[in-house]
Amino acid sequence: MAFLPVKEQLEIIKRGTVEIVPEEELVLKLEKSFKLNTPLRIKLGCDPTRPDLHLGHSVILRKMRQFQDLGHHCILIIGDFTGMIGDPSGANKTRPSLTKEDVRENGKTYFEQASKILDPQKTEIVYNADWLGNMKFEDVIRLASKFTVARMIERDDFTKRYESNEPISLHEFLYPLAQGQDSVHLRSDVELGGSDQKFNLLVGRQLQREDGQDPQVCLMMPLLVGTDGTHKMSKSYDNYIGLDEDANNMYGKSLSIPDQLIYDYFELVTDVPLEELPVLKQKAETDPRNAKHDLALAITELYYGKEAAIKAREHFEQTVIKKEIPDDIPEFSFAAGEQIRLIQLITSIKFAPSNGESRRLIQQGGVSIDGETVSDINAEISIDAETSFVLKVGKRKFGKITGK
RNA sequence: GGGGAGAUUCCAGAGCGGCCAAAUGGGGCAGACUGUAAAUCUGUUGUCUUACGACUUCGCAGGUUCGAAUCCUGCUCUCCCCA
């Protein structure tokens, strides 16, 4: 296939990037690729320990997709080797070491979810245990000798953990080396990563250089700030919008981001054309309400299509703005003749994790039946064949209770 | 190898023999308000119980005591200083 002119490719590639190190080398690589009509080898590593992808992951995956669309060769590394050992970074808890099967399984799940963004046909999947697992201790020592401790601990997250007296295990120093070794093995031209990966990506450059290769270009994407507006999007902060979230949730959660993030989201997680971005930036400042709805729609549309996205918008307006009952709510049937305490009913359909919690919800006015707030903790419900009412618990848990 | 500090409820962090299901902050949840599932304010935040109360929880295992998160012994883990 024919490649786009280098200048046009660059424009697409640079969208949203934090840093490209070094950009001149990327230009050279693109020029060479164009001349020889050979695709660049783009590398992206993933951690298969938690295969629940969210919009934060999508930032980098989308960048990968852009490379695919430009005709380059994309390689997704499933980090099964590191996953088996259990990367303890960022935590002082030992993570459970996964078995080989677990990791392969997770890797599969990861790829399935990533396929919502990547073109699976054009993605090469590799497992790094295939080469890292064969290294001898001697090889590891030789690799380790290429880095000094001072260089390692100057890495930002190590420095922070060191200063706050948090433990750093020795093997964590080996992770960047392992990742760099991946680049050597795959002879990558470009490695993608979050801006927190800079150090690791740079290690790849050094190791490739020592191996006599043309070092990879490191392309860093910003870390997407989560719905709380402060931390990077991640499952552990519970500020994420999952890729397999249903359309309604995706829409609603997208609306809950703080206003100042609207533009970033447009740039990083939607497909709005480059030339429209400045307009949207303007709109995000002058008309945040509508800009945010546009954003929510754009995000939802990307994963569920236009029709579903519009439905999600309607659902949101109905339930949140007009505070009406949505059309499609789950139904829970109880045997006719049954007498059940409301508290237990709420717990039994998992609208609350414990009876204590249900009780609290009622006490706080968070429970209503057909729009009437229930304040009696001891309320009992008699079910008969005719029973049918809508139970609302908290802001957005609706259920239709019926008798059978 | 030697010396010191520490492990508390989702997180951070008080408590140091009964008044401790355990201060305070963060987070979560609910209510009010709002363009919003944002911000703000208020309430709430182990389990079971209508309630009285009962039960489980303060690294792990034992022990002292009428009674332990708090005292003792051993173990595990972490941090700091020295070598």
PDB file of C-alpha atoms in Angstrom, chain A residues 61-285:
ATOM      1  CA  LEU A  61      -4.570   2.065  21.819  1.00  0.00           C
ATOM      2  CA  ARG A  62      -6.087   4.747  19.633  1.00  0.00           C
ATOM      3  CA  LYS A  63      -2.642   6.053  18.833  1.00  0.00           C
ATOM      4  CA  MET A  64      -1.703   2.530  17.851  1.00  0.00           C
ATOM      5  CA  ARG A  65      -4.772   2.374  15.661  1.00  0.00           C
ATOM      6  CA  GLN A  66      -3.727   5.567  13.934  1.00  0.00           C
ATOM      7  CA  PHE A  67      -0.418   3.964  13.068  1.00  0.00           C
ATOM      8  CA  GLN A  68      -2.287   0.959  11.732  1.00  0.00           C
ATOM      9  CA  ASP A  69      -4.457   3.142   9.579  1.00  0.00           C
ATOM     10  CA  LEU A  70      -1.325   4.797   8.254  1.00  0.00           C
ATOM     11  CA  GLY A  71      -0.153   1.371   7.156  1.00  0.00           C
ATOM     12  CA  HIS A  72       2.458   0.599   9.775  1.00  0.00           C
ATOM     13  CA  HIS A  73       3.008  -2.725  11.447  1.00  0.00           C
ATOM     14  CA  CYS A  74       1.721  -2.889  14.990  1.00  0.00           C
ATOM     15  CA  ILE A  75       2.888  -5.360  17.575  1.00  0.00           C
ATOM     16  CA  LEU A  76       1.041  -5.828  20.830  1.00  0.00           C
ATOM     17  CA  ILE A  77       3.152  -7.457  23.484  1.00  0.00           C
ATOM     18  CA  ILE A  78       1.325  -9.396  26.135  1.00  0.00           C
ATOM     19  CA  GLY A  79       3.588  -9.088  29.140  1.00  0.00           C
ATOM     20  CA  ASP A  80       3.021 -12.613  30.302  1.00  0.00           C
ATOM     21  CA  PHE A  81       6.537 -13.005  31.619  1.00  0.00           C
ATOM     22  CA  THR A  82       6.339 -10.026  33.920  1.00  0.00           C
ATOM     23  CA  GLY A  83       2.749 -10.868  34.757  1.00  0.00           C
ATOM     24  CA  MET A  84       3.738 -14.251  36.046  1.00  0.00           C
ATOM     25  CA  ILE A  85       6.217 -12.742  38.414  1.00  0.00           C
ATOM     26  CA  GLY A  86       3.764 -10.113  39.571  1.00  0.00           C
ATOM     27  CA  ASP A  87       4.756  -6.523  39.142  1.00  0.00           C
ATOM     28  CA  PRO A  88       4.532  -4.877  42.545  1.00  0.00           C
ATOM     29  CA  SER A  89       5.127  -1.356  41.290  1.00  0.00           C
ATOM     30  CA  GLY A  90       3.119   1.374  42.916  1.00  0.00           C
ATOM     31  CA  ALA A  91       1.988  -0.869  45.715  1.00  0.00           C
ATOM     32  CA  ASN A  92       3.564  -2.282  48.792  1.00  0.00           C
ATOM     33  CA  LYS A  93       1.284  -5.239  48.657  1.00  0.00           C
ATOM     34  CA  THR A  94       2.477  -8.345  46.993  1.00  0.00           C
ATOM     35  CA  ARG A  95       0.306  -9.022  44.078  1.00  0.00           C
ATOM     36  CA  PRO A  96      -0.665 -12.582  43.501  1.00  0.00           C
ATOM     37  CA  SER A  97       1.559 -14.198  40.974  1.00  0.00           C
ATOM     38  CA  LEU A  98      -0.542 -15.428  38.139  1.00  0.00           C
ATOM     39  CA  THR A  99      -0.132 -18.769  36.527  1.00  0.00           C
ATOM     40  CA  LYS A 100       0.861 -19.068  32.931  1.00  0.00           C
ATOM     41  CA  GLU A 101      -2.705 -20.046  32.031  1.00  0.00           C
ATOM     42  CA  ASP A 102      -4.206 -17.091  33.877  1.00  0.00           C
ATOM     43  CA  VAL A 103      -1.939 -14.684  32.128  1.00  0.00           C
ATOM     44  CA  ARG A 104      -2.606 -16.136  28.698  1.00  0.00           C
ATOM     45  CA  GLU A 105      -6.305 -16.015  29.441  1.00  0.00           C
ATOM     46  CA  ASN A 106      -6.082 -12.402  30.580  1.00  0.00           C
ATOM     47  CA  GLY A 107      -4.026 -11.591  27.534  1.00  0.00           C
ATOM     48  CA  LYS A 108      -6.811 -12.930  25.375  1.00  0.00           C
ATOM     49  CA  THR A 109      -9.406 -10.838  27.197  1.00  0.00           C
ATOM     50  CA  TYR A 110      -7.187  -7.831  26.838  1.00  0.00           C
ATOM     51  CA  PHE A 111      -6.878  -8.361  23.137  1.00  0.00           C
ATOM     52  CA  GLU A 112     -10.616  -8.828  22.751  1.00  0.00           C
ATOM     53  CA  GLN A 113     -11.292  -5.547  24.478  1.00  0.00           C
ATOM     54  CA  ALA A 114      -8.474  -3.804  22.661  1.00  0.00           C
ATOM     55  CA  SER A 115     -10.026  -4.963  19.411  1.00  0.00           C
ATOM     56  CA  LYS A 116     -12.770  -2.440  19.948  1.00  0.00           C
ATOM     57  CA  ILE A 117     -10.081   0.034  19.009  1.00  0.00           C
ATOM     58  CA  LEU A 118      -7.360  -1.831  17.153  1.00  0.00           C
ATOM     59  CA  ASP A 119      -7.789  -3.615  13.878  1.00  0.00           C
ATOM     60  CA  PRO A 120      -7.315  -7.182  15.061  1.00  0.00           C
ATOM     61  CA  GLN A 121      -6.412  -8.387  11.567  1.00  0.00           C
ATOM     62  CA  LYS A 122      -3.478  -6.066  11.440  1.00  0.00           C
ATOM     63  CA  THR A 123      -2.201  -6.591  14.932  1.00  0.00           C
ATOM     64  CA  GLU A 124       0.617  -8.971  15.680  1.00  0.00           C
ATOM     65  CA  ILE A 125       0.375 -10.454  19.149  1.00  0.00           C
ATOM     66  CA  VAL A 126       3.467 -11.682  20.896  1.00  0.00           C
ATOM     67  CA  TYR A 127       4.165 -12.989  24.366  1.00  0.00           C
ATOM     68  CA  ASN A 128       7.351 -11.819  25.971  1.00  0.00           C
ATOM     69  CA  ALA A 129       7.829 -14.997  27.992  1.00  0.00           C
ATOM     70  CA  ASP A 130       8.793 -16.512  24.661  1.00  0.00           C
ATOM     71  CA  TRP A 131      12.127 -14.754  24.748  1.00  0.00           C
ATOM     72  CA  LEU A 132      12.534 -13.403  28.271  1.00  0.00           C
ATOM     73  CA  GLY A 133      11.731 -16.818  29.699  1.00  0.00           C
ATOM     74  CA  ASN A 134      14.711 -18.301  27.941  1.00  0.00           C
ATOM     75  CA  MET A 135      17.296 -15.929  29.309  1.00  0.00           C
ATOM     76  CA  LYS A 136      19.886 -17.383  31.633  1.00  0.00           C
ATOM     77  CA  PHE A 137      20.830 -15.782  34.910  1.00  0.00           C
ATOM     78  CA  GLU A 138      24.112 -14.879  33.284  1.00  0.00           C
ATOM     79  CA  ASP A 139      22.254 -13.000  30.561  1.00  0.00           C
ATOM     80  CA  VAL A 140      20.261 -11.134  33.147  1.00  0.00           C
ATOM     81  CA  ILE A 141      23.353 -10.078  35.031  1.00  0.00           C
ATOM     82  CA  ARG A 142      24.963  -8.887  31.848  1.00  0.00           C
ATOM     83  CA  LEU A 143      21.867  -6.875  31.076  1.00  0.00           C
ATOM     84  CA  ALA A 144      21.748  -5.439  34.575  1.00  0.00           C
ATOM     85  CA  SER A 145      25.361  -4.343  34.340  1.00  0.00           C
ATOM     86  CA  LYS A 146      24.378  -1.823  31.698  1.00  0.00           C
ATOM     87  CA  PHE A 147      22.553   0.320  34.182  1.00  0.00           C
ATOM     88  CA  THR A 148      23.671   2.045  37.319  1.00  0.00           C
ATOM     89  CA  VAL A 149      21.678   2.268  40.491  1.00  0.00           C
ATOM     90  CA  ALA A 150      21.828   6.044  40.395  1.00  0.00           C
ATOM     91  CA  ARG A 151      20.147   6.070  37.015  1.00  0.00           C
ATOM     92  CA  MET A 152      17.492   3.707  38.184  1.00  0.00           C
ATOM     93  CA  ILE A 153      16.486   5.573  41.285  1.00  0.00           C
ATOM     94  CA  GLU A 154      16.369   8.862  39.476  1.00  0.00           C
ATOM     95  CA  ARG A 155      13.268   7.526  37.839  1.00  0.00           C
ATOM     96  CA  ASP A 156      10.377   9.509  39.139  1.00  0.00           C
ATOM     97  CA  ASP A 157       8.242   6.855  40.752  1.00  0.00           C
ATOM     98  CA  PHE A 158      11.233   5.157  42.342  1.00  0.00           C
ATOM     99  CA  THR A 159      12.382   8.467  43.756  1.00  0.00           C
ATOM    100  CA  LYS A 160       8.991   9.149  45.220  1.00  0.00           C
ATOM    101  CA  ARG A 161       8.628   5.761  46.780  1.00  0.00           C
ATOM    102  CA  TYR A 162      12.168   5.880  48.071  1.00  0.00           C
ATOM    103  CA  GLU A 163      11.614   9.260  49.664  1.00  0.00           C
ATOM    104  CA  SER A 164       8.372   8.257  51.269  1.00  0.00           C
ATOM    105  CA  ASN A 165      10.050   5.176  52.701  1.00  0.00           C
ATOM    106  CA  GLU A 166       8.052   2.744  50.705  1.00  0.00           C
ATOM    107  CA  PRO A 167       9.648  -0.542  49.830  1.00  0.00           C
ATOM    108  CA  ILE A 168      11.146  -1.073  46.429  1.00  0.00           C
ATOM    109  CA  SER A 169      11.972  -4.623  45.567  1.00  0.00           C
ATOM    110  CA  LEU A 170      15.178  -5.275  43.757  1.00  0.00           C
ATOM    111  CA  HIS A 171      13.481  -7.072  40.915  1.00  0.00           C
ATOM    112  CA  GLU A 172      11.565  -3.925  40.079  1.00  0.00           C
ATOM    113  CA  PHE A 173      14.789  -2.546  38.718  1.00  0.00           C
ATOM    114  CA  LEU A 174      14.758  -5.388  36.262  1.00  0.00           C
ATOM    115  CA  TYR A 175      11.392  -4.516  34.770  1.00  0.00           C
ATOM    116  CA  PRO A 176      12.583  -1.605  32.681  1.00  0.00           C
ATOM    117  CA  LEU A 177      15.392  -3.815  31.456  1.00  0.00           C
ATOM    118  CA  ALA A 178      12.978  -6.545  30.511  1.00  0.00           C
ATOM    119  CA  GLN A 179      10.846  -4.063  28.649  1.00  0.00           C
ATOM    120  CA  GLY A 180      13.901  -2.690  26.894  1.00  0.00           C
ATOM    121  CA  GLN A 181      14.916  -6.193  25.954  1.00  0.00           C
ATOM    122  CA  ASP A 182      11.549  -6.575  24.274  1.00  0.00           C
ATOM    123  CA  SER A 183      12.421  -3.680  22.004  1.00  0.00           C
ATOM    124  CA  VAL A 184      15.739  -5.267  21.136  1.00  0.00           C
ATOM    125  CA  HIS A 185      14.073  -8.566  20.376  1.00  0.00           C
ATOM    126  CA  LEU A 186      11.339  -7.048  18.248  1.00  0.00           C
ATOM    127  CA  ARG A 187      13.584  -4.483  16.569  1.00  0.00           C
ATOM    128  CA  SER A 188      10.928  -1.866  17.139  1.00  0.00           C
ATOM    129  CA  ASP A 189      11.020   1.497  15.404  1.00  0.00           C
ATOM    130  CA  VAL A 190       8.577   3.233  17.672  1.00  0.00           C
ATOM    131  CA  GLU A 191       7.357   2.352  21.121  1.00  0.00           C
ATOM    132  CA  LEU A 192       4.158   3.814  22.487  1.00  0.00           C
ATOM    133  CA  GLY A 193       3.500   4.433  26.123  1.00  0.00           C
ATOM    134  CA  GLY A 194       2.001   6.704  28.715  1.00  0.00           C
ATOM    135  CA  SER A 195       4.074   9.629  29.875  1.00  0.00           C
ATOM    136  CA  ASP A 196       4.847   7.677  33.041  1.00  0.00           C
ATOM    137  CA  GLN A 197       6.585   5.126  30.828  1.00  0.00           C
ATOM    138  CA  LYS A 198       9.239   7.512  29.591  1.00  0.00           C
ATOM    139  CA  PHE A 199      12.023   5.950  31.555  1.00  0.00           C
ATOM    140  CA  ASN A 200      11.172   2.439  30.437  1.00  0.00           C
ATOM    141  CA  LEU A 201      10.903   3.487  26.832  1.00  0.00           C
ATOM    142  CA  LEU A 202      14.251   5.203  26.954  1.00  0.00           C
ATOM    143  CA  VAL A 203      15.880   2.078  28.325  1.00  0.00           C
ATOM    144  CA  GLY A 204      14.785   0.372  25.132  1.00  0.00           C
ATOM    145  CA  ARG A 205      16.666   2.956  23.112  1.00  0.00           C
ATOM    146  CA  GLN A 206      19.846   2.398  25.020  1.00  0.00           C
ATOM    147  CA  LEU A 207      19.697  -1.373  24.804  1.00  0.00           C
ATOM    148  CA  GLN A 208      18.952  -1.292  21.100  1.00  0.00           C
ATOM    149  CA  ARG A 209      21.868   1.040  20.518  1.00  0.00           C
ATOM    150  CA  GLU A 210      24.181  -1.319  22.368  1.00  0.00           C
ATOM    151  CA  ASP A 211      22.873  -4.115  20.223  1.00  0.00           C
ATOM    152  CA  GLY A 212      23.797  -2.164  17.130  1.00  0.00           C
ATOM    153  CA  GLN A 213      20.244  -1.348  16.147  1.00  0.00           C
ATOM    154  CA  ASP A 214      18.781   1.928  15.102  1.00  0.00           C
ATOM    155  CA  PRO A 215      17.134   2.925  18.403  1.00  0.00           C
ATOM    156  CA  GLN A 216      13.399   3.237  18.672  1.00  0.00           C
ATOM    157  CA  VAL A 217      11.568   6.509  18.869  1.00  0.00           C
ATOM    158  CA  CYS A 218       9.615   6.889  22.094  1.00  0.00           C
ATOM    159  CA  LEU A 219       6.169   8.334  21.772  1.00  0.00           C
ATOM    160  CA  MET A 220       4.475   9.333  24.990  1.00  0.00           C
ATOM    161  CA  MET A 221       0.792   9.975  25.412  1.00  0.00           C
ATOM    162  CA  PRO A 222      -0.594  11.918  28.354  1.00  0.00           C
ATOM    163  CA  LEU A 223      -2.232  10.045  31.166  1.00  0.00           C
ATOM    164  CA  LEU A 224      -5.927  10.629  30.886  1.00  0.00           C
ATOM    165  CA  VAL A 225      -7.267  12.268  34.013  1.00  0.00           C
ATOM    166  CA  GLY A 226     -10.229  10.361  35.384  1.00  0.00           C
ATOM    167  CA  THR A 227     -13.748  11.511  36.135  1.00  0.00           C
ATOM    168  CA  ASP A 228     -12.644  12.824  39.529  1.00  0.00           C
ATOM    169  CA  GLY A 229     -10.568  15.444  37.758  1.00  0.00           C
ATOM    170  CA  THR A 230      -7.428  14.832  39.780  1.00  0.00           C
ATOM    171  CA  HIS A 231      -6.004  11.352  39.426  1.00  0.00           C
ATOM    172  CA  LYS A 232      -5.119   9.502  36.293  1.00  0.00           C
ATOM    173  CA  MET A 233      -7.918   7.277  35.184  1.00  0.00           C
ATOM    174  CA  SER A 234      -7.621   3.951  36.868  1.00  0.00           C
ATOM    175  CA  LYS A 235      -9.688   1.235  38.330  1.00  0.00           C
ATOM    176  CA  SER A 236      -8.272   1.636  41.780  1.00  0.00           C
ATOM    177  CA  TYR A 237      -9.399   5.251  42.007  1.00  0.00           C
ATOM    178  CA  ASP A 238     -12.799   4.288  40.667  1.00  0.00           C
ATOM    179  CA  ASN A 239     -12.715   7.252  38.344  1.00  0.00           C
ATOM    180  CA  TYR A 240     -12.832   5.335  35.118  1.00  0.00           C
ATOM    181  CA  ILE A 241     -15.128   4.874  32.184  1.00  0.00           C
ATOM    182  CA  GLY A 242     -14.849   1.259  31.117  1.00  0.00           C
ATOM    183  CA  LEU A 243     -14.787   0.204  27.494  1.00  0.00           C
ATOM    184  CA  ASP A 244     -17.424  -2.420  28.145  1.00  0.00           C
ATOM    185  CA  GLU A 245     -19.611  -0.098  30.154  1.00  0.00           C
ATOM    186  CA  ASP A 246     -23.098   0.012  28.649  1.00  0.00           C
ATOM    187  CA  ALA A 247     -24.036   2.990  26.538  1.00  0.00           C
ATOM    188  CA  ASN A 248     -26.060   4.718  29.248  1.00  0.00           C
ATOM    189  CA  ASN A 249     -23.289   4.535  31.766  1.00  0.00           C
ATOM    190  CA  MET A 250     -20.713   5.585  29.258  1.00  0.00           C
ATOM    191  CA  TYR A 251     -22.755   8.643  28.426  1.00  0.00           C
ATOM    192  CA  GLY A 252     -23.532   9.520  32.020  1.00  0.00           C
ATOM    193  CA  LYS A 253     -20.034   8.999  33.276  1.00  0.00           C
ATOM    194  CA  SER A 254     -18.631  11.071  30.444  1.00  0.00           C
ATOM    195  CA  LEU A 255     -20.785  13.935  31.607  1.00  0.00           C
ATOM    196  CA  SER A 256     -19.390  13.725  35.087  1.00  0.00           C
ATOM    197  CA  ILE A 257     -15.909  14.833  34.119  1.00  0.00           C
ATOM    198  CA  PRO A 258     -14.977  18.326  35.268  1.00  0.00           C
ATOM    199  CA  ASP A 259     -15.422  21.067  32.681  1.00  0.00           C
ATOM    200  CA  GLN A 260     -11.745  21.745  32.271  1.00  0.00           C
ATOM    201  CA  LEU A 261     -11.163  18.250  30.935  1.00  0.00           C
ATOM    202  CA  ILE A 262     -13.638  18.501  28.091  1.00  0.00           C
ATOM    203  CA  TYR A 263     -11.090  19.492  25.516  1.00  0.00           C
ATOM    204  CA  ASP A 264      -8.530  16.896  26.540  1.00  0.00           C
ATOM    205  CA  TYR A 265     -11.110  14.209  26.142  1.00  0.00           C
ATOM    206  CA  PHE A 266     -12.066  15.417  22.713  1.00  0.00           C
ATOM    207  CA  GLU A 267      -8.479  15.359  21.656  1.00  0.00           C
ATOM    208  CA  LEU A 268      -7.503  12.072  23.207  1.00  0.00           C
ATOM    209  CA  VAL A 269     -10.466   9.749  23.188  1.00  0.00           C
ATOM    210  CA  THR A 270     -12.669  10.769  20.289  1.00  0.00           C
ATOM    211  CA  ASP A 271     -12.372  10.756  16.541  1.00  0.00           C
ATOM    212  CA  VAL A 272     -13.392  14.329  15.931  1.00  0.00           C
ATOM    213  CA  PRO A 273     -11.308  15.591  13.026  1.00  0.00           C
ATOM    214  CA  LEU A 274      -8.163  17.568  13.755  1.00  0.00           C
ATOM    215  CA  GLU A 275      -9.496  20.715  12.181  1.00  0.00           C
ATOM    216  CA  GLU A 276     -12.543  20.757  14.443  1.00  0.00           C
ATOM    217  CA  LEU A 277     -10.528  20.643  17.629  1.00  0.00           C
ATOM    218  CA  PRO A 278      -9.944  24.410  17.908  1.00  0.00           C
ATOM    219  CA  VAL A 279     -13.673  25.011  17.535  1.00  0.00           C
ATOM    220  CA  LEU A 280     -14.427  22.535  20.260  1.00  0.00           C
ATOM    221  CA  LYS A 281     -11.831  24.073  22.496  1.00  0.00           C
ATOM    222  CA  GLN A 282     -13.670  27.339  22.174  1.00  0.00           C
ATOM    223  CA  LYS A 283     -17.001  25.715  22.831  1.00  0.00           C
ATOM    224  CA  ALA A 284     -15.707  23.899  25.891  1.00  0.00           C
ATOM    225  CA  GLU A 285     -14.959  27.271  27.420  1.00  0.00           C
TER     226      GLU A 285
END
